[in-house]
XYZ file of C-alpha atoms in Angstrom:
283
model
C 26.151 -101.912 18.396
C 23.939 -102.226 21.546
C 21.170 -104.821 21.086
C 18.824 -101.972 22.357
C 19.026 -100.515 18.901
C 18.930 -103.621 16.798
C 16.297 -103.404 14.086
C 13.306 -105.870 14.021
C 13.424 -106.876 10.225
C 12.597 -110.421 11.159
C 9.455 -109.450 12.911
C 6.317 -111.308 11.786
C 3.261 -109.893 13.222
C 0.449 -112.074 14.510
C -2.907 -110.144 14.826
C -5.718 -111.610 17.050
C -8.921 -109.548 16.926
C -10.611 -109.398 20.291
C -14.073 -108.153 19.163
C -15.449 -107.734 15.477
C -14.774 -104.026 15.303
C -12.539 -102.956 18.172
C -9.539 -104.301 19.849
C -6.701 -106.613 18.561
C -3.693 -108.212 20.325
C -0.426 -108.011 18.302
C 2.465 -110.394 18.918
C 5.536 -111.403 17.021
C 7.561 -108.176 17.577
C 9.992 -106.992 20.319
C 9.162 -103.233 20.897
C 12.495 -102.809 22.780
C 13.982 -102.508 19.379
C 13.353 -99.956 16.491
C 10.664 -101.251 14.173
C 10.974 -101.180 10.344
C 8.812 -99.073 8.138
C 6.863 -102.124 7.018
C 6.081 -103.218 10.632
C 5.175 -99.623 11.547
C 2.715 -99.493 8.536
C 1.133 -103.025 9.486
C 0.725 -101.834 13.171
C -0.920 -98.533 11.853
C -3.218 -100.324 9.458
C -4.379 -102.698 12.198
C -4.933 -99.785 14.521
C -7.074 -98.039 11.923
C -9.133 -101.101 11.504
C -9.396 -102.049 15.237
C -9.063 -98.682 16.998
C -6.966 -100.005 19.757
C -4.174 -102.616 19.630
C -2.477 -104.491 22.584
C 0.873 -105.918 23.125
C 1.817 -108.318 26.015
C 5.220 -109.112 27.540
C 6.952 -105.989 26.392
C 9.526 -105.058 29.078
C 10.277 -101.539 27.757
C 12.076 -98.712 29.610
C 11.000 -95.015 29.256
C 13.253 -94.258 26.265
C 12.102 -97.401 24.357
C 8.472 -96.570 25.074
C 8.867 -92.961 23.737
C 10.903 -94.306 20.674
C 8.205 -96.708 19.632
C 5.382 -93.995 19.830
C 7.682 -91.561 17.914
C 7.687 -93.958 14.917
C 4.044 -92.861 14.406
C 4.493 -89.072 14.655
C 5.756 -86.145 16.657
C 5.304 -86.607 20.377
C 3.100 -84.153 22.435
C 3.906 -83.358 26.096
C 0.791 -82.838 28.109
C 0.849 -79.626 30.366
C 0.179 -81.779 33.374
C 3.437 -83.668 32.740
C 5.802 -83.143 35.659
C 9.040 -81.240 34.901
C 11.243 -84.220 35.424
C 9.216 -86.204 32.975
C 9.067 -83.801 30.092
C 12.464 -84.818 28.753
C 11.162 -88.349 28.115
C 7.718 -87.133 26.939
C 6.159 -89.369 29.559
C 2.914 -88.535 31.338
C 2.281 -90.541 34.480
C -1.375 -91.739 34.900
C -1.626 -92.465 38.540
C -4.408 -93.440 40.929
C -3.295 -90.667 43.269
C -3.914 -87.999 40.483
C -7.470 -89.191 40.025
C -8.246 -88.535 43.617
C -6.356 -85.229 43.547
C -8.532 -83.863 40.841
C -11.875 -84.987 42.109
C -14.348 -82.089 41.798
C -18.060 -81.404 42.462
C -20.142 -82.649 39.540
C -21.832 -80.095 37.344
C -25.714 -80.647 37.570
C -26.207 -78.727 34.196
C -24.536 -81.439 32.077
C -23.963 -85.173 31.883
C -20.638 -86.481 33.296
C -19.149 -90.002 33.256
C -15.783 -91.618 32.817
C -15.885 -92.067 28.892
C -13.321 -89.698 27.428
C -10.575 -89.174 24.692
C -7.296 -87.647 25.582
C -6.525 -83.901 24.904
C -9.926 -83.379 23.301
C -9.748 -79.876 25.075
C -7.230 -78.817 22.307
C -8.239 -77.311 18.928
C -6.211 -80.101 17.393
C -6.215 -83.056 19.803
C -3.489 -85.675 19.793
C -4.328 -88.443 17.507
C -2.725 -91.414 19.281
C -1.648 -92.641 22.687
C 0.667 -95.411 23.938
C -0.004 -96.650 27.433
C 2.404 -98.824 29.324
C 1.592 -100.576 32.632
C 4.021 -100.068 35.565
C 2.286 -100.770 38.916
C -0.944 -102.874 38.884
C -3.417 -104.147 41.463
C -3.583 -107.972 41.553
C -7.196 -107.706 40.523
C -9.181 -104.872 38.820
C -8.248 -101.745 37.032
C -9.144 -102.866 33.612
C -9.763 -100.257 30.773
C -12.606 -100.214 28.400
C -12.421 -98.759 24.852
C -15.494 -97.929 22.800
C -15.761 -98.011 18.911
C -17.177 -94.491 18.497
C -17.909 -95.169 14.915
C -19.949 -98.206 15.622
C -21.669 -96.279 18.421
C -22.692 -93.676 15.677
C -23.776 -96.154 13.246
C -26.085 -97.886 15.773
C -28.134 -94.641 16.255
C -31.462 -94.281 14.480
C -31.725 -91.946 11.455
C -33.787 -89.706 13.535
C -31.129 -89.160 16.193
C -28.449 -88.818 13.490
C -30.394 -85.980 12.018
C -30.793 -84.269 15.400
C -26.880 -84.577 15.995
C -26.075 -82.957 12.489
C -24.081 -79.750 12.981
C -24.239 -79.829 16.725
C -21.106 -78.857 18.709
C -20.239 -79.896 22.276
C -17.748 -78.179 24.649
C -14.538 -79.713 26.034
C -13.664 -77.914 29.261
C -10.468 -78.872 30.947
C -9.588 -75.506 32.482
C -9.800 -76.549 36.129
C -7.080 -79.132 35.710
C -4.936 -76.955 33.437
C -5.100 -73.933 35.722
C -3.696 -76.060 38.608
C -0.472 -76.154 36.619
C -0.536 -72.505 35.455
C -1.743 -73.381 31.843
C -4.176 -71.234 30.203
C -6.590 -72.558 27.426
C -10.001 -71.467 26.322
C -13.001 -73.770 26.157
C -13.040 -75.463 22.880
C -16.083 -76.930 21.028
C -15.863 -79.842 18.535
C -18.702 -81.339 16.425
C -20.473 -84.238 18.313
C -20.217 -86.138 14.990
C -16.658 -85.934 13.687
C -15.262 -87.365 10.426
C -12.101 -89.463 10.951
C -9.432 -87.861 8.889
C -7.918 -91.062 7.550
C -10.744 -93.536 7.403
C -13.643 -91.065 6.540
C -15.845 -92.750 8.973
C -18.239 -90.750 11.170
C -17.464 -90.775 14.800
C -19.721 -90.012 17.880
C -17.235 -87.928 19.861
C -18.124 -86.508 23.348
C -15.723 -86.241 26.365
C -17.867 -86.974 29.433
C -15.054 -85.904 31.814
C -14.840 -82.329 30.551
C -18.253 -80.739 31.496
C -19.845 -81.238 28.059
C -22.544 -78.687 27.094
C -24.066 -78.672 23.646
C -23.864 -75.182 21.976
C -27.241 -73.491 21.158
C -29.564 -76.003 22.892
C -31.358 -75.504 26.165
C -30.033 -77.612 29.109
C -32.881 -80.114 29.110
C -32.523 -80.977 25.455
C -28.730 -81.003 25.662
C -28.887 -83.360 28.612
C -31.176 -85.620 26.698
C -28.786 -85.877 23.749
C -25.854 -86.329 25.994
C -27.710 -89.160 27.757
C -28.351 -90.780 24.233
C -24.577 -90.617 23.409
C -23.574 -91.965 26.801
C -25.952 -94.914 26.400
C -24.340 -95.725 23.082
C -20.878 -95.725 24.742
C -22.164 -98.058 27.465
C -23.356 -100.767 25.146
C -21.140 -103.948 25.390
C -21.404 -104.612 21.660
C -19.314 -101.557 20.961
C -16.782 -102.194 23.612
C -13.449 -104.147 24.246
C -12.274 -104.699 27.771
C -8.543 -105.038 28.476
C -7.232 -106.798 31.546
C -3.757 -105.287 32.324
C -0.834 -107.497 33.117
C 2.727 -106.507 33.929
C 4.495 -105.376 30.733
C 1.221 -104.745 28.872
C 0.881 -101.922 26.373
C -2.143 -100.352 24.745
C -1.989 -98.118 21.607
C -5.200 -96.458 20.483
C -6.555 -94.002 17.993
C -7.957 -91.025 19.899
C -10.033 -89.988 16.905
C -11.896 -93.385 16.626
C -12.400 -94.554 20.302
C -13.224 -93.243 23.645
C -12.233 -95.127 26.776
C -12.834 -95.336 30.418
C -10.611 -96.694 33.394
C -12.361 -98.910 35.837
C -11.554 -97.848 39.265
C -12.456 -100.797 41.290
C -9.058 -101.476 43.027
C -9.562 -99.428 46.239
C -6.578 -97.293 47.292
C -3.948 -99.328 45.423
C -1.401 -96.915 43.790
C -1.973 -98.101 40.195
C 0.478 -96.426 37.865
C 0.840 -96.310 34.024
C 3.011 -94.310 31.648
C 1.343 -92.610 28.701
C 3.060 -91.079 25.539
C 0.825 -88.940 23.237
C 1.272 -88.493 19.423
C 0.353 -85.209 17.862
C -2.023 -84.983 14.947
C -1.257 -83.506 11.488
C -1.323 -80.701 10.656
C 0.585 -79.873 13.872
C -0.379 -76.524 15.319
C 2.065 -76.335 18.011
C 0.618 -73.192 19.692
C -3.059 -74.186 19.671
């Protein structure tokens, strides 16, 4: 039997929290090999607690990357994935694409880099596994935000204002470039995490957010309040990428932002997305 498919029954996970509520580094497992149900469940439990987990020194190939992610659910192929990458369920996250998709900012809303993946779908993907491929020597960190702690930190008055408000997630311009048609979706600004029951402050600042039913001035005020929460260091964990690093996060519990401070270096990472339950394949 190939050692590439040797099970990890001997794996003993070591978990090192990086911040009190968000971010933990996991060691003691070789992700090149299939993980047992017990190891999978311990990783998932840690992920639910810390919203994003990190693995170092994991020299995976494309198939092993996808196989690890598939232990946590059905994989989702993003419409922007290139044809030759769809078979492996891999979506390239490249500096070149960031530059390609630059657009004029919308003055009627508040835009910033904080986002969660595939929030433009009626049922977004729940998880993402990102693997470093080509990194600058310095820079290019990623920040994740505990969106539950960001909500908890709001005043009761602001929480009351957010109740029952919905915000749009508009990814049409990028989707239309690849011939994919999808309507504008609106999600609650305050969502309830399906597994933990925790309230989450959930806005995608890369997808032209507008709040349904409010005038533009009040909507921008509220969006500014949400953005200010995301920007507070006490709700964040910052990850410095190294070769063979992997990040696995819960899209329902965290938002993130890539720090683009590395000039024109062709930074490249591979991402695999995990579909949520229930799986509405056509939505």
